[in-house]
CSV table of C-alpha atoms in Angstrom, one decimal:
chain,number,residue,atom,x,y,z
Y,1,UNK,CA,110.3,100.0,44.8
Y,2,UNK,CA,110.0,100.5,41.0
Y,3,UNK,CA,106.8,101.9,39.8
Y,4,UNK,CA,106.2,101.9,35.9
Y,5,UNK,CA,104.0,105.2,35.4
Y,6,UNK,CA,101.5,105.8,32.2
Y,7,UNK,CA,102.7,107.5,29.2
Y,8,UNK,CA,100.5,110.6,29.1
Y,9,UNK,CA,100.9,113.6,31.8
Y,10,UNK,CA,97.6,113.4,33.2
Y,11,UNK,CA,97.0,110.3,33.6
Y,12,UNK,CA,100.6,110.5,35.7
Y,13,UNK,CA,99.1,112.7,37.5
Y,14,UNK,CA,96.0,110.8,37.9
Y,15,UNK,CA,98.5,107.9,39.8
Y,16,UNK,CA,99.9,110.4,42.3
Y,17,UNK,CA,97.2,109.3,44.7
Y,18,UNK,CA,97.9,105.9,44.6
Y,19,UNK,CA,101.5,106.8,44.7
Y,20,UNK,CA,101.2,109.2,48.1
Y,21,UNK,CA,98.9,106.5,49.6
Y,22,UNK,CA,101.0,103.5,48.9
Y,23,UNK,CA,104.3,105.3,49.8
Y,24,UNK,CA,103.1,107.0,52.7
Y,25,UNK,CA,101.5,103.2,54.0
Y,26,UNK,CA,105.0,101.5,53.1
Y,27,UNK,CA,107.5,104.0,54.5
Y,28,UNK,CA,105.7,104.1,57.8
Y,29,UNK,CA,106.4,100.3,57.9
Y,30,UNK,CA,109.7,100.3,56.7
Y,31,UNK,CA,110.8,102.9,58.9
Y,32,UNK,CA,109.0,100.6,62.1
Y,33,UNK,CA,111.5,97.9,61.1
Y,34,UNK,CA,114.6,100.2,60.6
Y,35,UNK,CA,114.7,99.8,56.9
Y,36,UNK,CA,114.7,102.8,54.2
Y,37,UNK,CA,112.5,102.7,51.1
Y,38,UNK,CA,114.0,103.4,47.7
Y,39,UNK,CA,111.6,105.1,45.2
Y,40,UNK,CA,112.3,104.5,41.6
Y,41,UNK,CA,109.6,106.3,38.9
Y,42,UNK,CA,110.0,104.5,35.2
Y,43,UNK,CA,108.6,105.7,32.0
Y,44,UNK,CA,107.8,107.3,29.0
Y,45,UNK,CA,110.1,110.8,28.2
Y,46,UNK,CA,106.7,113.3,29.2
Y,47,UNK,CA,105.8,110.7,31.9
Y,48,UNK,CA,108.5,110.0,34.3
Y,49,UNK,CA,110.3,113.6,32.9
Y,50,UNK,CA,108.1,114.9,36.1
Y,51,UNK,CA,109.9,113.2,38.3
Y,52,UNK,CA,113.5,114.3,36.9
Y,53,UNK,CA,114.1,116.6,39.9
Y,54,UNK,CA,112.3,115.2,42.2
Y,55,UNK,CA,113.5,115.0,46.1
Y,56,UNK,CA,115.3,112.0,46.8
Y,57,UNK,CA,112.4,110.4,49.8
Y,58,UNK,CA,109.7,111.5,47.3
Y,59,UNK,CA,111.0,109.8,44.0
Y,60,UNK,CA,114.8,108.7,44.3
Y,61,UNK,CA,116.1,108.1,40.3
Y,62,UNK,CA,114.1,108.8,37.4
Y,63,UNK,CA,114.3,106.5,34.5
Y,64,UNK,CA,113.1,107.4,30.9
Y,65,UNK,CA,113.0,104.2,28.8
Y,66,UNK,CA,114.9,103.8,26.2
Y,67,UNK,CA,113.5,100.8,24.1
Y,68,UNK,CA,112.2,101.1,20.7
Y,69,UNK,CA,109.5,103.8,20.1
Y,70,UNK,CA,110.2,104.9,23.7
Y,71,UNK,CA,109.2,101.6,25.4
Y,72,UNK,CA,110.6,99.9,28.0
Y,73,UNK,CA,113.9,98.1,27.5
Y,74,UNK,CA,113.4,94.8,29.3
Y,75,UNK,CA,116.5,93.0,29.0
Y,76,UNK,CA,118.1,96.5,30.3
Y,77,UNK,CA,115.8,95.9,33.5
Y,78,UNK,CA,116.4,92.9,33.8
Y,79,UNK,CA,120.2,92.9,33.9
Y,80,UNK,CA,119.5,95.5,36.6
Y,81,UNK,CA,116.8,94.0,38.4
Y,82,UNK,CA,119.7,91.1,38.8
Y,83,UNK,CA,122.6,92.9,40.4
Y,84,UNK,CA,120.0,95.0,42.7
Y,85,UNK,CA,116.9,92.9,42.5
Y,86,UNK,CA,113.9,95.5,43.7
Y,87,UNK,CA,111.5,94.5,46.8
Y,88,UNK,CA,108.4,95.6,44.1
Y,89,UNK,CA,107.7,96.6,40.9
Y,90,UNK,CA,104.3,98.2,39.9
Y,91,UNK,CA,103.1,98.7,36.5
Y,92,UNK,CA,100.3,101.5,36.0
Y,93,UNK,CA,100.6,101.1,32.3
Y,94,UNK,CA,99.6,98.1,30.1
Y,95,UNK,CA,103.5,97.7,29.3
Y,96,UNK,CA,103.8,93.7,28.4
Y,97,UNK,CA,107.6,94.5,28.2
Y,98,UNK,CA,108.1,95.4,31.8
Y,99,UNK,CA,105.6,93.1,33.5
Y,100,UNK,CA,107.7,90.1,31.8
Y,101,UNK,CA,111.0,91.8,32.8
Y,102,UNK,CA,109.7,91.9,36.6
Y,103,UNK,CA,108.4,88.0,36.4
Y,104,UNK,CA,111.5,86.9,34.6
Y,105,UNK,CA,113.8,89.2,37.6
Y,106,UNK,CA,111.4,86.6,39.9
Y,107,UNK,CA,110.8,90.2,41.8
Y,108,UNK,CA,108.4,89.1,45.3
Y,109,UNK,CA,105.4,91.8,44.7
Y,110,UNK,CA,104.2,92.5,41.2
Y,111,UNK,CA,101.4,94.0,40.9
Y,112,UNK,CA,99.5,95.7,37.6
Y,113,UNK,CA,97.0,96.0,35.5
Y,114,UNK,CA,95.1,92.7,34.0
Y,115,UNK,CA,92.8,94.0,31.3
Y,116,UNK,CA,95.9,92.9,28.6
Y,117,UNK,CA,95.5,89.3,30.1
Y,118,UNK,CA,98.7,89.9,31.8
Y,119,UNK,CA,97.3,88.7,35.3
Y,120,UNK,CA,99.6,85.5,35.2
Y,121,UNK,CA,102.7,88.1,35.6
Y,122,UNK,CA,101.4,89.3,38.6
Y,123,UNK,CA,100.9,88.8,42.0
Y,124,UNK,CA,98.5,91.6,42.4
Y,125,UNK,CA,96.5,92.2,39.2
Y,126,UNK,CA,93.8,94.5,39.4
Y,127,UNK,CA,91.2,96.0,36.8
Y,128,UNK,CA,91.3,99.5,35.2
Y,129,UNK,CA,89.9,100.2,31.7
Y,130,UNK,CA,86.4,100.6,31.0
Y,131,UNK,CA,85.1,101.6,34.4
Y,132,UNK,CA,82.4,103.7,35.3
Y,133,UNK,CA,84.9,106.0,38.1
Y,134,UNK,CA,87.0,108.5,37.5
Y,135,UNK,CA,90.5,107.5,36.5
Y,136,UNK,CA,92.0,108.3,39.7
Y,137,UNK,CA,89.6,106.2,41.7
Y,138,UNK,CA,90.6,103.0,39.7
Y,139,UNK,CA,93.7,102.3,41.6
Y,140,UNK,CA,91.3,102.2,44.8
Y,141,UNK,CA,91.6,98.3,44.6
Y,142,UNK,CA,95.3,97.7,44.1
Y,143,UNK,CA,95.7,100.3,47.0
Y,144,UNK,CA,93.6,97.3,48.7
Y,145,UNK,CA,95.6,94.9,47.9
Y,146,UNK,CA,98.7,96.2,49.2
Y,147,UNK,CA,98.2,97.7,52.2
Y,148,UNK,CA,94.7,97.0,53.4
Y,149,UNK,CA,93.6,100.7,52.9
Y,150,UNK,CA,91.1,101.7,50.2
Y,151,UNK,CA,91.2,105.2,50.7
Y,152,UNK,CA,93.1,107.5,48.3
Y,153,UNK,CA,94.8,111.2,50.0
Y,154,UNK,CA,95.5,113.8,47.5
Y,155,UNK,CA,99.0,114.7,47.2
Y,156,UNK,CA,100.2,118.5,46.4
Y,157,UNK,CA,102.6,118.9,44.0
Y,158,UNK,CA,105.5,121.9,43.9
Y,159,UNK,CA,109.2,122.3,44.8
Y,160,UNK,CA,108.6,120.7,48.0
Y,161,UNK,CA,108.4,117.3,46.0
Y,162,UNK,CA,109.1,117.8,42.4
Y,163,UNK,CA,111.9,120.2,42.6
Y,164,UNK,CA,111.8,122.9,39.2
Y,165,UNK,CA,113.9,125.3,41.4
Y,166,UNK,CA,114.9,127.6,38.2
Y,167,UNK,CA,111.1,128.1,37.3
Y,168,UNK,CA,110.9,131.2,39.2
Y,169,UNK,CA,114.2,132.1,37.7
Y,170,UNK,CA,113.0,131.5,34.2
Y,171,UNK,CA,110.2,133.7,34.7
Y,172,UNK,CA,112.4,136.5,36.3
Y,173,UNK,CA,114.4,136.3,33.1
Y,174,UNK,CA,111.7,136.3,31.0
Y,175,UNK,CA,110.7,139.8,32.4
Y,176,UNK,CA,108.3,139.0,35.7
Y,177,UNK,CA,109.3,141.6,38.4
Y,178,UNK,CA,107.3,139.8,41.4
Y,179,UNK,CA,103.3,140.8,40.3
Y,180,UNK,CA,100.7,138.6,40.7
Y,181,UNK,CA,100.6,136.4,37.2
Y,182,UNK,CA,98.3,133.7,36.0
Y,183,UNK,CA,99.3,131.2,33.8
Y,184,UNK,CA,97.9,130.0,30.5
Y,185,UNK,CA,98.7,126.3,29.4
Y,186,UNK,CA,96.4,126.5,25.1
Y,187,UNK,CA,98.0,123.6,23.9
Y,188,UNK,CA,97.7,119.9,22.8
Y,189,UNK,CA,98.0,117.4,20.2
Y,190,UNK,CA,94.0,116.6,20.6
Y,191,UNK,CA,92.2,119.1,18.4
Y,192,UNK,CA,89.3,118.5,19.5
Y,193,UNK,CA,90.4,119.7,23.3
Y,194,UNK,CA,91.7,122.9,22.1
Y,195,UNK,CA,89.4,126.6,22.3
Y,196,UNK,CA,88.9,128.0,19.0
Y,197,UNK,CA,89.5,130.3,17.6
Y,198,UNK,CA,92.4,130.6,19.6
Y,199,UNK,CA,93.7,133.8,18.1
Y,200,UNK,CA,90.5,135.2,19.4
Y,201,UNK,CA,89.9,133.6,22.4
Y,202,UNK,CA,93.8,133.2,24.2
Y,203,UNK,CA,94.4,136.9,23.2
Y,204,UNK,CA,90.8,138.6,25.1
Y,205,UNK,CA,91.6,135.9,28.1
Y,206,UNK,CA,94.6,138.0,28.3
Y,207,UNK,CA,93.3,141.2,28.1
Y,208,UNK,CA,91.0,140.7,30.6
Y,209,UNK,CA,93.0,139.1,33.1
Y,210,UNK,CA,95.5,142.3,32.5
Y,211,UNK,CA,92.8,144.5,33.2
Y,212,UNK,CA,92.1,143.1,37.0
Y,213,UNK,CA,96.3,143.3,37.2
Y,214,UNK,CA,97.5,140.0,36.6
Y,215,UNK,CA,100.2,139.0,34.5
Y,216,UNK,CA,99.9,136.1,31.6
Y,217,UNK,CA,102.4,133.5,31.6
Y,218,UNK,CA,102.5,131.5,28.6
Y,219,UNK,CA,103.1,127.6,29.3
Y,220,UNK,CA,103.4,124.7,27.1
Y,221,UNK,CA,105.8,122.1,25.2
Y,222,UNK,CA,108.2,121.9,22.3
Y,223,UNK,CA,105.7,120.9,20.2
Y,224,UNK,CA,103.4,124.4,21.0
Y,225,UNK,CA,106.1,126.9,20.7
Y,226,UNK,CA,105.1,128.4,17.3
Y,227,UNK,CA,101.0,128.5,18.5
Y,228,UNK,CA,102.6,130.2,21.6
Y,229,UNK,CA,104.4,132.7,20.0
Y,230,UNK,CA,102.1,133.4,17.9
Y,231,UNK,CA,98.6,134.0,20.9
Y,232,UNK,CA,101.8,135.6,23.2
Y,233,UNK,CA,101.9,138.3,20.1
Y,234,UNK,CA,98.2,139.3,20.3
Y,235,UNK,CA,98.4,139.6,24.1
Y,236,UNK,CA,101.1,142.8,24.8
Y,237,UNK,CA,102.7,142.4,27.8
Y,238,UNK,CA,102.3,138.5,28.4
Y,239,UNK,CA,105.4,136.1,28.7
Y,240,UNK,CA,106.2,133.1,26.5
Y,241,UNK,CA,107.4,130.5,28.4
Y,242,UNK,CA,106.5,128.2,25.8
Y,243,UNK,CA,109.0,125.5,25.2
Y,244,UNK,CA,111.5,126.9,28.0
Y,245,UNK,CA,110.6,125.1,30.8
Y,246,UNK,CA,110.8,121.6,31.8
Y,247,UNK,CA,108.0,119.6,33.6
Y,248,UNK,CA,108.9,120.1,37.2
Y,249,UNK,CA,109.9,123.8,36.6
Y,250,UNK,CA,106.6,124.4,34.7
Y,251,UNK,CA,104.6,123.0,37.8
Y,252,UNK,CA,106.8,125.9,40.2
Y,253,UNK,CA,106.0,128.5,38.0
Y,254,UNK,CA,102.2,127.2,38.6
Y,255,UNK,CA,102.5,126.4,42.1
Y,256,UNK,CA,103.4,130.7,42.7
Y,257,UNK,CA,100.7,131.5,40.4
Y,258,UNK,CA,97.6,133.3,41.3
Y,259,UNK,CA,95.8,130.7,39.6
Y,260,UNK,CA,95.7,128.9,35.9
Y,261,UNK,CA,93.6,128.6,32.8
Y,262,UNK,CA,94.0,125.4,30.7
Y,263,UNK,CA,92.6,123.6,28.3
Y,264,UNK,CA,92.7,119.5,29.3
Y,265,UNK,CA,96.3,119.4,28.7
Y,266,UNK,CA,98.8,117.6,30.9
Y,267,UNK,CA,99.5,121.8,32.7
Y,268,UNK,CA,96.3,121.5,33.9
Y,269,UNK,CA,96.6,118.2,35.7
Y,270,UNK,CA,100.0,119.6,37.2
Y,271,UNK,CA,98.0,123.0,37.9
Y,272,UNK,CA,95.3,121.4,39.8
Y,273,UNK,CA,98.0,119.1,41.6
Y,274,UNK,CA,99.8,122.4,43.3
Y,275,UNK,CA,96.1,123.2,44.6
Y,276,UNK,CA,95.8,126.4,43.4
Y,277,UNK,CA,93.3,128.0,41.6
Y,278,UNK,CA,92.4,126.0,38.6
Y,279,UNK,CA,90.1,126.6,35.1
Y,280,UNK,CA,89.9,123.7,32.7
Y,281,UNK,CA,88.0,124.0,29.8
Y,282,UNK,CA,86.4,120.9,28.4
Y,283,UNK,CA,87.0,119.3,24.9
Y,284,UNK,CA,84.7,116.4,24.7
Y,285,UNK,CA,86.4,114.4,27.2
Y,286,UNK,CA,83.6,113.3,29.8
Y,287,UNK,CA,84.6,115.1,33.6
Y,288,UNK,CA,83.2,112.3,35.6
Y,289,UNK,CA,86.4,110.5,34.4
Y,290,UNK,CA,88.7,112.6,33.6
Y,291,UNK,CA,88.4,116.2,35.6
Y,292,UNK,CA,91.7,117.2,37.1
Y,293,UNK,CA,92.2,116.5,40.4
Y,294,UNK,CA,92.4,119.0,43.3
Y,295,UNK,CA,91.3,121.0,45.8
Y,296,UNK,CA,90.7,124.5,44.0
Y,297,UNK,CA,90.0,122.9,40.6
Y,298,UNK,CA,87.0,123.5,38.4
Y,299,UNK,CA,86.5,122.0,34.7
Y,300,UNK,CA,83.6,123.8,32.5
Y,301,UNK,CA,82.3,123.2,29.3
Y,302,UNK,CA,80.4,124.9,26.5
Y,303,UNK,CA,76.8,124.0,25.4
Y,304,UNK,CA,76.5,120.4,23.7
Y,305,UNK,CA,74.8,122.6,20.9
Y,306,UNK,CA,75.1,125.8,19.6
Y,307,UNK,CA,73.3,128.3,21.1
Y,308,UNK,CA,73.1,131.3,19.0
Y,309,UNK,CA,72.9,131.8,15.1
Y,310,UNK,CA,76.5,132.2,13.6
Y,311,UNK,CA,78.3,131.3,16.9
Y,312,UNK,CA,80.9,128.5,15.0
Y,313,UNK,CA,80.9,130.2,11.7
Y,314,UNK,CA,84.4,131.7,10.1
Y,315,UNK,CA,86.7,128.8,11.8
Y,316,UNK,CA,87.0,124.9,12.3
Y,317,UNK,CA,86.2,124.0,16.2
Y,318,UNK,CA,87.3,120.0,15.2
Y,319,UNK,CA,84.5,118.7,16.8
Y,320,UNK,CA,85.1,121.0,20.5
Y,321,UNK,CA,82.6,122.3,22.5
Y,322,UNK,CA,85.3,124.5,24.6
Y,323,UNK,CA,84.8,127.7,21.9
Y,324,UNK,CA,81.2,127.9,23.2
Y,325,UNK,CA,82.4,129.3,26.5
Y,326,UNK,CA,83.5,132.8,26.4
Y,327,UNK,CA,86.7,134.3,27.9
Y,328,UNK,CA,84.6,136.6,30.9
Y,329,UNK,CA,83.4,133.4,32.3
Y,330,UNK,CA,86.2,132.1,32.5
Y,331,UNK,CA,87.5,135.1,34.2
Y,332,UNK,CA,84.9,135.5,36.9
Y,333,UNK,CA,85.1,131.9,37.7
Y,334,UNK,CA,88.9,131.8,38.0
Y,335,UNK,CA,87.9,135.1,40.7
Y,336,UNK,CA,85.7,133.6,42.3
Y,337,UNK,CA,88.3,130.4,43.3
Y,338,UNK,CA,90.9,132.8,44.2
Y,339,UNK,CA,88.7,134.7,46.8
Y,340,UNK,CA,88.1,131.0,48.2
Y,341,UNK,CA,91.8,130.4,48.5
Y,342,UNK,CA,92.3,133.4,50.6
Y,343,UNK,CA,90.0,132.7,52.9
C-alpha cells in the first residue's frame, strides 16, 4: 500500500486520520484472510521525512522523491511498481506525476484527488480544495469509498509510531537534567504567521514560563537556526534545539513535554498530534480549516484590529494578527490545559 503524502508538515499531519482509519480498516481484513499489509509513505523531503523512523506495522519504508524540484520520479515508480507491483496507491497531493505512474503500473485501487482533472487516473477520485470543512475532514469521503466507514479516529503520534528515539538524548546533551520543559516551535517561512516582535515576545514567553519552573526548549528547522539562536540568547537558561533534531525526534522531545507553544508551523501540528498540551497562535490562517488537530489543543488569535494606541508601532507585524496577543495569556492558557491533562 503506497500512499503519496502532501508536501507541507501539517497538512501531513492533517492526513494521519485518514491514514489510522484506512489502515486500521484494511489490516483488520488482511489479517482475517492471513495476509500482511505493507505500508509505504512517499513524498516531499519535510513530508514523508516524518516517517523516516517510523515502526515497521505503522509505516514500513519511507521514500523522499527524488525528481526534479523534489517531485516525484515516475518512471523510477514505475520500474518499481513493475517488479513488485503494489495492491494500492493513494495520492493526497495533486502530484500529476505519480497518479500517471500508478495508472501506467495498471495498479487495482487508485484513488486521489480530482480537483486537477485527474479523475480519469483514478478509480476513486474524490474532492478536496475549496471546501467549507476543516482540512482534516476532507478525506471523510475517500475514507467512504474505501472501506464503507465515514468516520475519522485521531491518531497519537510519538515513539510508539514515529520512532525519534535520540530526542531525549539530544535534549540530555543539550543540558536538560529530567525537569519539566515546554517547548517553543517561533518559526516559519510565512511572515505573516509569525509573533512580532519576536525579540520581545519569544524572550518574556520564556521568562514567564521559567518563573512557574519549566524549562524552554527551542525547536525548529535548518532554515530557523540563526532566529533561534538569536530569541535562545534573550531567554538565559533555555535550550536551542534549533536545527539539531530531525522530524520524528522533534515530535519525542514534544511528546515528554509538559506542553508546547507554537506559532502555525508544521511543530505545532506534530505537537498537537502527541495530545499534549498544545498553544497555537494564529497568523491569519482561518481555524475552522486549519486548527491543529488534537485532544489538548487550543489555537488563539489576536484582535482583527488594533486595540490600543501605539500597540504595532516600532516594528513590521507583515500583515499578523498573532503580536496582538500577549505572552501572560498565552501562559495561563497553556496552565489551564495542563491541569486538564492531569486530571
Amino acid at each position: 500500500m503506497w500512499i503519496r503524502w502532501p508536501r507541507q508538515l501539517g497538512d501531513v499531519v492533517f492526513a494521519l486520520p485518514f491514514f489510522g482509519s484506512l489502515q486500521a480498516a484494511w489490516n483488520a481484513e488482511a489479517a482475517a484472510l492471513g495476509v500482511t499489509l505493507r505500508w509505504v509513505a512517499v513524498g516531499h523531503a519535510i513530508g514523508a521525512a516524518l516517517f523516516s523512523e517510523a515502526a515497521p506495522e505503522f509505516i514500513a519504508e519511507s521514500v523522499i522523491e527524488s525528481g526534479g524540484q523534489g517531485k516525484p520520479d515516475p518512471w523510477h515508480l514505475l520500474r518499481r511498481w513493475r517488479k513488485a507491483p503494489p495492491v494500492c496507491v493513494i495520492n493526497l497531493s495533486q502530484s500529476i506525476r505519480l497518479a500517471l505512474a500508478a495508472w501506467m503500473a495498471r495498479v487495482p485501487i487508485r484513488g486521489g484527488i480530482s480537483d486537477n482533472r485527474l479523475s480519469l487516473l483514478y478509480t476513486h477520485p474524490f474532492k478536496y480544495r475549496d471546501l467549507p470543512v476543516h482540512l482534516a475532514q476532507r478525506y471523510e469521503p475517500l475514507l467512504e469509498l474505501l472501506t464503507g466507514q465515514h468516520h475519522l479516529q485521531w491518531v497519537r503520534l510519538g515513539r510508539h509510531n514515529l520512532g525519534g528515539a535520540q530526542g531525549p538524548e539530544l535534549l540530555r546533551a543539550a543540558g536538560w537534567t529530567g525537569e519539566p520543559y515546554v517547548t517553543l516551535a517561533f518559526g516559519t517561512r510565512g511572515h505573516v504567521k509569525r509573533w512580532f516582535p519576536e525579540m520581545g515576545t519569544w524572550p518574556e514567553l520564556a521568562r514567564l514560563l521559567s518563573a512557574e519552573g519549566f524549562r524552554c526548549v527551542w525547536l525548529g528547522g535548518p532554515d530557523e537556526v540563526a532566529l533561534g539562536k538569536e530569541i535562545a540568547a534573550l531567554a538565559p537558561g533555555s535550550l536551542d534545539l534549533t536545527g539539531k533534531t530531525s522530524l520524528p525526534e522533534a515530535c519525542a522531545i514534544q511528546e515528554a513535554a509538559a506542553g508546547t507553544v507554537a506559532i502555525d508551523t508544521g511543530l505545532a501540528h506534530t505537537a498537537a498530534a502527541t495530545g499534549r498540551p498544545t498553544i497555537t497562535l494564529m497568523g491569519h490562517s482561518p481555524e475552522p480549516l486549519i486548527a491543529p488537530v488534537g485532544p489538548m489543543a487550543v489555537a488563539i488569535r489576536g484582535s482583527a484590529v488594533d486595540s490600543y494606541p501605539g500597540e504595532s508601532e516600532g516594528f513590521e507585524t507583515h500583515g499578523s494578527v498573532a503580536h496582538r496577543v500577549h505572552p501572560v495569556r498565552v501562559v495561563g492558557l497553556l496552565k489551564a490545559l495542563m491541569a486538564e491533562a492531569r486530571s
